[in-house]
Amino acid sequence: MNEQADIVIIGGGIVGCSTAYQLAKMGGAGRIILLEKDFICSGSTGRCGAGIRQQWGTETNCALAIRSVEMFENLQEELDYPEDMEFKQGGYLMMAHTEHMLDQFRKNVALQRRLGVDVSLITPQEAREIVPMLNTDGMLGGTFCQRDGHLNPFKVTDAYARAAKRLGVEIRLRTEVTGLVREGDRITAVDTKTGRISAGKVINCSGAWAGELCRKAGVETPFYAEKHQILVTEPIEPCVKPMVISLYHGLYCQQSPHGSFIMGIGHPNEPRGFEMKADWRFASEMASKVTYLLPRLKDLHVVRQWAGLYDMTPDAQPVYGLVPPLTNFYVAAGFSGHGFMHGPITGVLMSEIISGRPTSVDVSMLDMGRFERGDLFIEPSVV
């Protein structure tokens, strides 16, 4: 079977589904086919912590997050989704345990306020008023933004997929891409296990597998996969409203609307690769760190633990746009752990880039060429 499509999107996570929806909503894109090798939200999106925050240290990341939060707040209505997306805006409380971190937080807050974010620089005492069980020993200060929060990633992505289908997007599940046909500076077709699809444009939204897919196009890129782990506890009565983040401990922890706690640790030296086996060392380290910051959690039982993959780049920032030297092969990947929270605006940006329109947020510095130029885009506030 040899089909024809105007646009082929590869990847059924939030980035692929939001891009498909926005392209179809914009109109004029022609026939759009989205390919997913398993099921919707089966990759990194379905394994993420699903937090959303506007508290960043660069203007671009703040702008992307501000737009995405605005979109998340109206997403249920816009996508006409019948189920509860479990949107909880309990805020993000970010802790500083060193003078360097506190100084960076002061700079962050000045930037965020200039961009319209309602964020506060808080004292340890104010942090305890927000989270009474919080251990603030060694904490010098922090920041808090009430509009930050958390959603259910499965339901959000499903909502985008359903809305895209209503607008005419064809979604092919369990359709793995086996190859890309390249002629000169163009990808002319996508090969799958069920046949070949000729394509006018191809969009790589495959997350941790973005580098592998670029390799199928004959292009080496700096994308790589990195394992991160999460665990979930048994539910208890609501007692922690915000997401608690300690950059010093490399930890984040939040209580879900159902009462369970979702938590993870960032390891900057995690080995690269696609191995996703959860291990006891993570659970042990997680227990030690989280019970230091939130002592009341020490008697909770762990009910689930899993590993997922971050789609990483050398500067832990994404790439939007064409993959040189190709002229019709685009990528939206490399989000390095914040792809879900930037998912809504990413769909808008990719639809604008592909249609040749000015972008809603300037992401010109997040092109593929920055790595060759050595013009890396460093974000100081990453867990």
CSV table of C-alpha atoms in Angstrom, one decimal:
chain,number,residue,atom,x,y,z
A,1,MET,CA,0.0,0.0,0.0
A,2,ASN,CA,1.4,3.4,-1.0
A,3,GLU,CA,-0.6,6.3,0.3
A,4,GLN,CA,-0.2,10.1,-0.1
A,5,ALA,CA,-0.3,12.6,2.7
A,6,ASP,CA,0.5,16.3,2.9
A,7,ILE,CA,1.9,16.1,6.4
A,8,VAL,CA,3.0,13.0,8.3
A,9,ILE,CA,3.5,13.5,12.1
A,10,ILE,CA,5.5,10.8,13.9
A,11,GLY,CA,4.8,10.4,17.6
A,12,GLY,CA,1.5,10.2,19.6
A,13,GLY,CA,2.5,12.0,22.8
A,14,ILE,CA,1.3,15.5,23.7
A,15,VAL,CA,3.7,17.2,21.2
A,16,GLY,CA,2.5,15.1,18.3
A,17,CYS,CA,-1.1,15.3,19.2
A,18,SER,CA,-1.2,19.0,19.9
A,19,THR,CA,0.7,19.7,16.7
A,20,ALA,CA,-1.8,17.6,14.7
A,21,TYR,CA,-4.7,19.4,16.3
A,22,GLN,CA,-3.3,22.9,15.7
A,23,LEU,CA,-2.4,22.2,12.1
A,24,ALA,CA,-5.9,20.9,11.5
A,25,LYS,CA,-7.5,23.8,13.4
A,26,MET,CA,-5.5,26.3,11.3
A,27,GLY,CA,-6.8,24.8,8.1
A,28,GLY,CA,-5.3,24.5,4.7
A,29,ALA,CA,-2.7,21.8,5.7
A,30,GLY,CA,-4.3,19.1,3.6
A,31,ARG,CA,-4.3,15.4,4.6
A,32,ILE,CA,-2.6,14.9,8.0
A,33,ILE,CA,-1.6,11.4,9.2
A,34,LEU,CA,-0.2,10.9,12.7
A,35,LEU,CA,1.8,7.7,13.2
A,36,GLU,CA,2.3,6.1,16.7
A,37,LYS,CA,4.2,2.9,17.1
A,38,ASP,CA,2.1,1.8,20.2
A,39,PHE,CA,-0.9,3.7,21.6
A,40,ILE,CA,-1.6,7.4,22.4
A,41,CYS,CA,0.5,8.6,25.3
A,42,SER,CA,2.5,5.3,25.5
A,43,GLY,CA,5.9,7.0,25.5
A,44,SER,CA,7.5,9.7,27.6
A,45,THR,CA,4.3,11.7,28.0
A,46,GLY,CA,2.6,8.8,29.8
A,47,ARG,CA,5.5,8.4,32.1
A,48,CYS,CA,6.1,12.0,33.1
A,49,GLY,CA,5.3,13.8,36.4
A,50,ALA,CA,2.9,16.1,34.5
A,51,GLY,CA,3.6,19.3,36.4
A,52,ILE,CA,3.3,22.7,34.8
A,53,ARG,CA,5.1,25.9,36.0
A,54,GLN,CA,5.8,29.4,34.9
A,55,GLN,CA,8.8,29.8,37.2
A,56,TRP,CA,11.8,29.7,34.8
A,57,GLY,CA,15.1,31.6,34.6
A,58,THR,CA,15.0,32.6,30.9
A,59,GLU,CA,12.6,34.8,29.1
A,60,THR,CA,11.8,32.3,26.4
A,61,ASN,CA,11.0,29.5,28.8
A,62,CYS,CA,8.8,31.8,30.9
A,63,ALA,CA,7.0,33.0,27.7
A,64,LEU,CA,6.4,29.4,26.6
A,65,ALA,CA,5.1,28.4,30.0
A,66,ILE,CA,2.9,31.4,30.4
A,67,ARG,CA,1.2,30.6,27.1
A,68,SER,CA,0.8,26.9,27.9
A,69,VAL,CA,-0.7,27.6,31.4
A,70,GLU,CA,-3.2,29.9,29.8
A,71,MET,CA,-4.1,27.2,27.3
A,72,PHE,CA,-4.3,24.5,30.0
A,73,GLU,CA,-6.7,26.6,31.9
A,74,ASN,CA,-9.1,26.6,28.9
A,75,LEU,CA,-8.2,23.3,27.4
A,76,GLN,CA,-11.2,21.3,28.7
A,77,GLU,CA,-13.6,23.7,27.0
A,78,GLU,CA,-11.6,24.2,23.8
A,79,LEU,CA,-11.1,20.5,23.1
A,80,ASP,CA,-14.7,19.7,24.2
A,81,TYR,CA,-13.4,16.9,26.4
A,82,PRO,CA,-16.1,15.0,28.4
A,83,GLU,CA,-13.8,13.7,31.1
A,84,ASP,CA,-12.1,15.5,34.0
A,85,MET,CA,-8.5,16.4,33.1
A,86,GLU,CA,-7.7,16.5,36.8
A,87,PHE,CA,-6.3,20.0,36.6
A,88,LYS,CA,-5.0,21.1,40.0
A,89,GLN,CA,-3.5,24.6,40.4
A,90,GLY,CA,-2.0,24.2,43.8
A,91,GLY,CA,1.1,26.1,42.9
A,92,TYR,CA,4.8,25.4,42.8
A,93,LEU,CA,6.9,26.0,45.9
A,94,MET,CA,10.6,26.2,44.9
A,95,MET,CA,13.2,26.0,47.7
A,96,ALA,CA,16.7,27.6,47.8
A,97,HIS,CA,19.3,26.1,50.2
A,98,THR,CA,22.3,28.1,49.0
A,99,GLU,CA,23.1,31.8,48.5
A,100,HIS,CA,23.7,31.1,44.8
A,101,MET,CA,20.3,29.5,44.4
A,102,LEU,CA,18.6,32.3,46.3
A,103,ASP,CA,20.3,35.0,44.2
A,104,GLN,CA,19.2,33.1,41.0
A,105,PHE,CA,15.6,33.0,42.4
A,106,ARG,CA,15.7,36.8,43.0
A,107,LYS,CA,16.7,37.2,39.3
A,108,ASN,CA,14.0,34.7,38.2
A,109,VAL,CA,11.3,36.5,40.2
A,110,ALA,CA,12.2,39.9,38.7
A,111,LEU,CA,12.1,38.4,35.2
A,112,GLN,CA,8.8,36.5,35.8
A,113,ARG,CA,7.1,39.6,37.3
A,114,ARG,CA,8.2,41.7,34.3
A,115,LEU,CA,6.4,39.1,32.1
A,116,GLY,CA,3.3,39.2,34.2
A,117,VAL,CA,3.7,36.1,36.3
A,118,ASP,CA,2.1,36.4,39.8
A,119,VAL,CA,5.0,35.0,41.7
A,120,SER,CA,6.4,35.7,45.2
A,121,LEU,CA,9.8,35.5,46.8
A,122,ILE,CA,9.1,33.8,50.2
A,123,THR,CA,10.8,33.2,53.5
A,124,PRO,CA,11.2,29.8,55.1
A,125,GLN,CA,8.4,30.8,57.6
A,126,GLU,CA,6.1,31.7,54.7
A,127,ALA,CA,6.9,28.4,53.0
A,128,ARG,CA,5.8,26.6,56.2
A,129,GLU,CA,2.5,28.5,56.1
A,130,ILE,CA,1.9,27.1,52.6
A,131,VAL,CA,3.1,23.6,53.5
A,132,PRO,CA,2.9,23.2,57.3
A,133,MET,CA,4.8,19.8,57.3
A,134,LEU,CA,7.7,21.2,55.3
A,135,ASN,CA,11.2,20.9,56.9
A,136,THR,CA,12.8,24.3,56.2
A,137,ASP,CA,16.1,23.5,58.0
A,138,GLY,CA,18.8,25.0,55.9
A,139,MET,CA,16.3,26.7,53.6
A,140,LEU,CA,17.3,30.3,52.9
A,141,GLY,CA,14.2,31.3,50.9
A,142,GLY,CA,12.1,30.3,48.0
A,143,THR,CA,9.5,31.2,45.4
A,144,PHE,CA,5.8,30.5,45.0
A,145,CYS,CA,3.3,30.8,42.1
A,146,GLN,CA,-0.3,29.8,42.7
A,147,ARG,CA,-1.2,29.3,39.0
A,148,ASP,CA,1.3,26.5,38.5
A,149,GLY,CA,0.0,23.0,38.9
A,150,HIS,CA,-0.6,19.5,37.5
A,151,LEU,CA,-2.8,17.6,35.1
A,152,ASN,CA,-3.4,14.0,34.0
A,153,PRO,CA,-1.2,13.5,31.0
A,154,PHE,CA,-3.2,10.6,29.6
A,155,LYS,CA,-6.4,12.6,29.6
A,156,VAL,CA,-4.8,15.8,28.2
A,157,THR,CA,-3.2,13.9,25.3
A,158,ASP,CA,-6.3,11.9,24.6
A,159,ALA,CA,-8.3,15.1,24.5
A,160,TYR,CA,-5.9,16.5,21.8
A,161,ALA,CA,-6.0,13.2,19.8
A,162,ARG,CA,-9.8,13.1,19.9
A,163,ALA,CA,-10.1,16.8,18.9
A,164,ALA,CA,-7.6,16.3,16.0
A,165,LYS,CA,-9.5,13.3,14.7
A,166,ARG,CA,-12.8,15.4,14.7
A,167,LEU,CA,-11.0,17.9,12.5
A,168,GLY,CA,-10.0,15.2,10.1
A,169,VAL,CA,-6.5,14.0,11.3
A,170,GLU,CA,-6.0,10.3,10.6
A,171,ILE,CA,-4.3,8.6,13.6
A,172,ARG,CA,-2.6,5.3,13.0
A,173,LEU,CA,-1.8,3.3,16.2
A,174,ARG,CA,0.6,0.4,16.4
A,175,THR,CA,2.2,1.7,13.2
A,176,GLU,CA,5.9,1.8,13.7
A,177,VAL,CA,8.1,3.8,11.3
A,178,THR,CA,10.7,1.5,9.8
A,179,GLY,CA,12.4,4.0,7.5
A,180,LEU,CA,12.5,7.4,5.8
A,181,VAL,CA,13.0,7.8,2.1
A,182,ARG,CA,15.3,10.6,1.3
A,183,GLU,CA,15.9,12.2,-2.1
A,184,GLY,CA,18.4,15.0,-2.0
A,185,ASP,CA,17.4,17.5,0.6
A,186,ARG,CA,13.8,16.1,1.0
A,187,ILE,CA,12.1,13.2,2.8
A,188,THR,CA,9.7,12.0,0.1
A,189,ALA,CA,8.1,9.1,2.0
A,190,VAL,CA,7.7,7.3,5.3
A,191,ASP,CA,8.0,3.6,5.5
A,192,THR,CA,6.0,1.7,8.1
A,193,LYS,CA,5.3,-1.9,8.9
A,194,THR,CA,2.0,-1.6,7.0
A,195,GLY,CA,3.3,0.2,3.9
A,196,ARG,CA,4.7,3.4,2.5
A,197,ILE,CA,3.2,6.9,2.8
A,198,SER,CA,4.4,9.6,0.4
A,199,ALA,CA,4.7,12.9,2.3
A,200,GLY,CA,5.0,16.5,1.5
A,201,LYS,CA,6.3,17.3,5.0
A,202,VAL,CA,7.3,15.1,7.9
A,203,ILE,CA,7.3,16.2,11.6
A,204,ASN,CA,9.5,14.3,14.1
A,205,CYS,CA,7.6,14.4,17.4
A,206,SER,CA,9.0,11.1,18.7
A,207,GLY,CA,10.4,12.4,22.0
A,208,ALA,CA,13.3,10.3,23.3
A,209,TRP,CA,13.5,8.5,19.9
A,210,ALA,CA,13.9,11.8,18.0
A,211,GLY,CA,17.6,11.2,17.4
A,212,GLU,CA,17.0,7.7,16.1
A,213,LEU,CA,14.4,9.0,13.7
A,214,CYS,CA,16.7,11.8,12.4
A,215,ARG,CA,19.3,9.1,11.8
A,216,LYS,CA,16.8,7.3,9.6
A,217,ALA,CA,16.8,10.5,7.6
A,218,GLY,CA,20.6,10.4,7.3
A,219,VAL,CA,21.2,13.2,9.8
A,220,GLU,CA,23.2,13.0,13.0
A,221,THR,CA,21.8,15.2,15.8
A,222,PRO,CA,22.7,15.7,19.4
A,223,PHE,CA,19.4,14.3,20.7
A,224,TYR,CA,19.8,11.5,23.3
A,225,ALA,CA,17.6,9.6,25.7
A,226,GLU,CA,18.1,9.6,29.5
A,227,LYS,CA,16.3,7.5,32.1
A,228,HIS,CA,14.3,9.2,34.9
A,229,GLN,CA,12.3,7.5,37.6
A,230,ILE,CA,9.1,8.3,39.5
A,231,LEU,CA,7.3,6.7,42.3
A,232,VAL,CA,3.7,7.0,43.7
A,233,THR,CA,2.6,6.4,47.3
A,234,GLU,CA,-0.7,5.2,48.7
A,235,PRO,CA,-3.3,8.1,49.1
A,236,ILE,CA,-3.8,10.0,52.3
A,237,GLU,CA,-6.0,13.0,53.2
A,238,PRO,CA,-5.0,16.3,51.3
A,239,CYS,CA,-2.2,18.0,53.1
A,240,VAL,CA,0.2,19.4,50.5
A,241,LYS,CA,-1.3,21.7,47.9
A,242,PRO,CA,1.7,22.8,45.8
A,243,MET,CA,4.4,20.9,43.9
A,244,VAL,CA,7.5,21.1,46.2
A,245,ILE,CA,10.8,21.5,44.4
A,246,SER,CA,14.3,21.5,45.9
A,247,LEU,CA,17.0,22.2,43.4
A,248,TYR,CA,19.6,21.5,46.1
A,249,HIS,CA,18.2,18.0,46.6
A,250,GLY,CA,17.3,17.6,42.9
A,251,LEU,CA,13.8,16.6,44.0
A,252,TYR,CA,10.1,17.3,43.2
A,253,CYS,CA,7.1,16.0,45.0
A,254,GLN,CA,3.4,16.7,44.8
A,255,GLN,CA,0.1,15.3,46.1
A,256,SER,CA,-2.4,14.4,43.4
A,257,PRO,CA,-6.1,15.1,43.5
A,258,HIS,CA,-6.6,11.5,44.5
A,259,GLY,CA,-4.4,11.9,47.6
A,260,SER,CA,-1.3,9.9,46.5
A,261,PHE,CA,2.1,11.6,46.3
A,262,ILE,CA,4.0,11.6,43.0
A,263,MET,CA,7.8,12.3,43.3
A,264,GLY,CA,11.0,12.1,41.4
A,265,ILE,CA,14.7,13.0,41.5
A,266,GLY,CA,16.9,14.5,38.7
A,267,HIS,CA,20.3,12.9,38.1
A,268,PRO,CA,22.5,15.0,35.8
A,269,ASN,CA,24.9,12.1,35.2
A,270,GLU,CA,22.3,9.4,34.4
A,271,PRO,CA,23.7,7.1,31.7
A,272,ARG,CA,22.3,7.7,28.2
A,273,GLY,CA,20.2,5.0,26.5
A,274,PHE,CA,16.8,3.5,26.2
A,275,GLU,CA,16.9,1.2,29.3
A,276,MET,CA,13.7,1.8,31.4
A,277,LYS,CA,14.0,-0.6,34.3
A,278,ALA,CA,13.1,0.8,37.7
A,279,ASP,CA,15.5,0.0,40.5
A,280,TRP,CA,15.6,-0.1,44.3
A,281,ARG,CA,18.4,2.4,44.6
A,282,PHE,CA,16.1,5.1,43.3
A,283,ALA,CA,13.4,4.2,45.8
A,284,SER,CA,15.9,4.2,48.6
A,285,GLU,CA,17.3,7.6,47.7
A,286,MET,CA,13.9,9.0,47.1
A,287,ALA,CA,12.7,7.9,50.5
A,288,SER,CA,15.7,9.4,52.2
A,289,LYS,CA,15.4,12.8,50.5
A,290,VAL,CA,11.6,13.3,50.5
A,291,THR,CA,11.2,12.3,54.2
A,292,TYR,CA,13.8,14.8,55.1
A,293,LEU,CA,11.8,17.6,53.4
A,294,LEU,CA,8.4,16.2,54.2
A,295,PRO,CA,8.8,14.1,57.4
A,296,ARG,CA,5.1,13.1,57.7
A,297,LEU,CA,5.5,11.0,54.6
A,298,LYS,CA,7.9,8.5,56.3
A,299,ASP,CA,5.2,5.9,57.0
A,300,LEU,CA,3.6,5.9,53.6
A,301,HIS,CA,3.7,2.8,51.4
A,302,VAL,CA,4.9,2.9,47.8
A,303,VAL,CA,2.3,1.5,45.4
A,304,ARG,CA,4.0,2.0,42.1
A,305,GLN,CA,7.4,2.9,40.6
A,306,TRP,CA,8.4,3.3,37.0
A,307,ALA,CA,11.0,4.7,34.7
A,308,GLY,CA,10.6,6.9,31.6
A,309,LEU,CA,12.9,8.7,29.1
A,310,TYR,CA,13.7,12.3,28.8
A,311,ASP,CA,14.5,13.5,25.3
A,312,MET,CA,17.7,15.4,26.0
A,313,THR,CA,19.9,17.9,24.2
A,314,PRO,CA,23.3,19.3,25.3
A,315,ASP,CA,21.7,22.5,26.7
A,316,ALA,CA,18.6,20.7,28.0
A,317,GLN,CA,16.4,22.8,25.7
A,318,PRO,CA,14.2,21.8,22.8
A,319,VAL,CA,14.6,22.2,19.1
A,320,TYR,CA,11.8,23.7,17.0
A,321,GLY,CA,11.9,23.7,13.2
A,322,LEU,CA,13.7,22.2,10.3
A,323,VAL,CA,16.5,19.6,10.5
A,324,PRO,CA,19.3,20.9,8.2
A,325,PRO,CA,20.1,20.2,5.4
A,326,LEU,CA,16.6,18.8,4.9
A,327,THR,CA,14.0,21.2,3.7
A,328,ASN,CA,10.8,19.4,4.6
A,329,PHE,CA,11.7,17.4,7.7
A,330,TYR,CA,10.8,19.2,11.0
A,331,VAL,CA,11.4,18.4,14.6
A,332,ALA,CA,9.9,19.3,17.9
A,333,ALA,CA,11.9,17.4,20.5
A,334,GLY,CA,14.6,17.7,23.1
A,335,PHE,CA,12.4,19.1,25.9
A,336,SER,CA,14.6,17.5,28.5
A,337,GLY,CA,11.8,16.9,31.1
A,338,HIS,CA,9.5,19.9,30.4
A,339,GLY,CA,7.8,18.7,27.2
A,340,PHE,CA,4.4,18.1,28.8
A,341,MET,CA,4.2,21.6,30.3
A,342,HIS,CA,5.1,23.2,27.0
A,343,GLY,CA,3.0,20.8,25.0
A,344,PRO,CA,0.1,23.2,24.2
A,345,ILE,CA,2.2,26.1,22.9
A,346,THR,CA,4.4,23.7,21.0
A,347,GLY,CA,1.5,22.6,18.9
A,348,VAL,CA,0.8,26.2,18.1
A,349,LEU,CA,4.4,27.0,17.3
A,350,MET,CA,4.9,24.0,15.0
A,351,SER,CA,1.7,24.8,13.1
A,352,GLU,CA,3.0,28.3,12.6
A,353,ILE,CA,6.5,27.2,11.6
A,354,ILE,CA,5.2,24.7,9.1
A,355,SER,CA,2.8,27.1,7.5
A,356,GLY,CA,5.4,29.8,7.3
A,357,ARG,CA,3.7,32.2,9.7
A,358,PRO,CA,5.4,34.4,12.4
A,359,THR,CA,5.5,32.4,15.7
A,360,SER,CA,3.5,33.4,18.7
A,361,VAL,CA,6.7,33.2,20.8
A,362,ASP,CA,10.2,33.8,19.4
A,363,VAL,CA,11.9,30.5,19.4
A,364,SER,CA,14.4,31.3,16.7
A,365,MET,CA,17.3,30.7,19.1
A,366,LEU,CA,16.0,27.1,19.7
A,367,ASP,CA,17.0,25.9,16.2
A,368,MET,CA,19.1,22.9,15.3
A,369,GLY,CA,22.0,25.0,14.2
A,370,ARG,CA,22.8,26.4,17.6
A,371,PHE,CA,24.7,23.2,18.5
A,372,GLU,CA,27.1,23.6,15.6
A,373,ARG,CA,27.5,27.3,16.3
A,374,GLY,CA,28.1,26.6,20.0
A,375,ASP,CA,25.3,29.0,20.9
A,376,LEU,CA,23.8,27.0,23.6
A,377,PHE,CA,20.7,28.2,25.5
A,378,ILE,CA,21.2,27.5,29.2
A,379,GLU,CA,18.2,27.4,31.6
A,380,PRO,CA,19.4,27.8,35.2
A,381,SER,CA,16.3,26.4,36.9
A,382,VAL,CA,16.0,22.7,35.9
A,383,VAL,CA,15.4,19.8,38.3
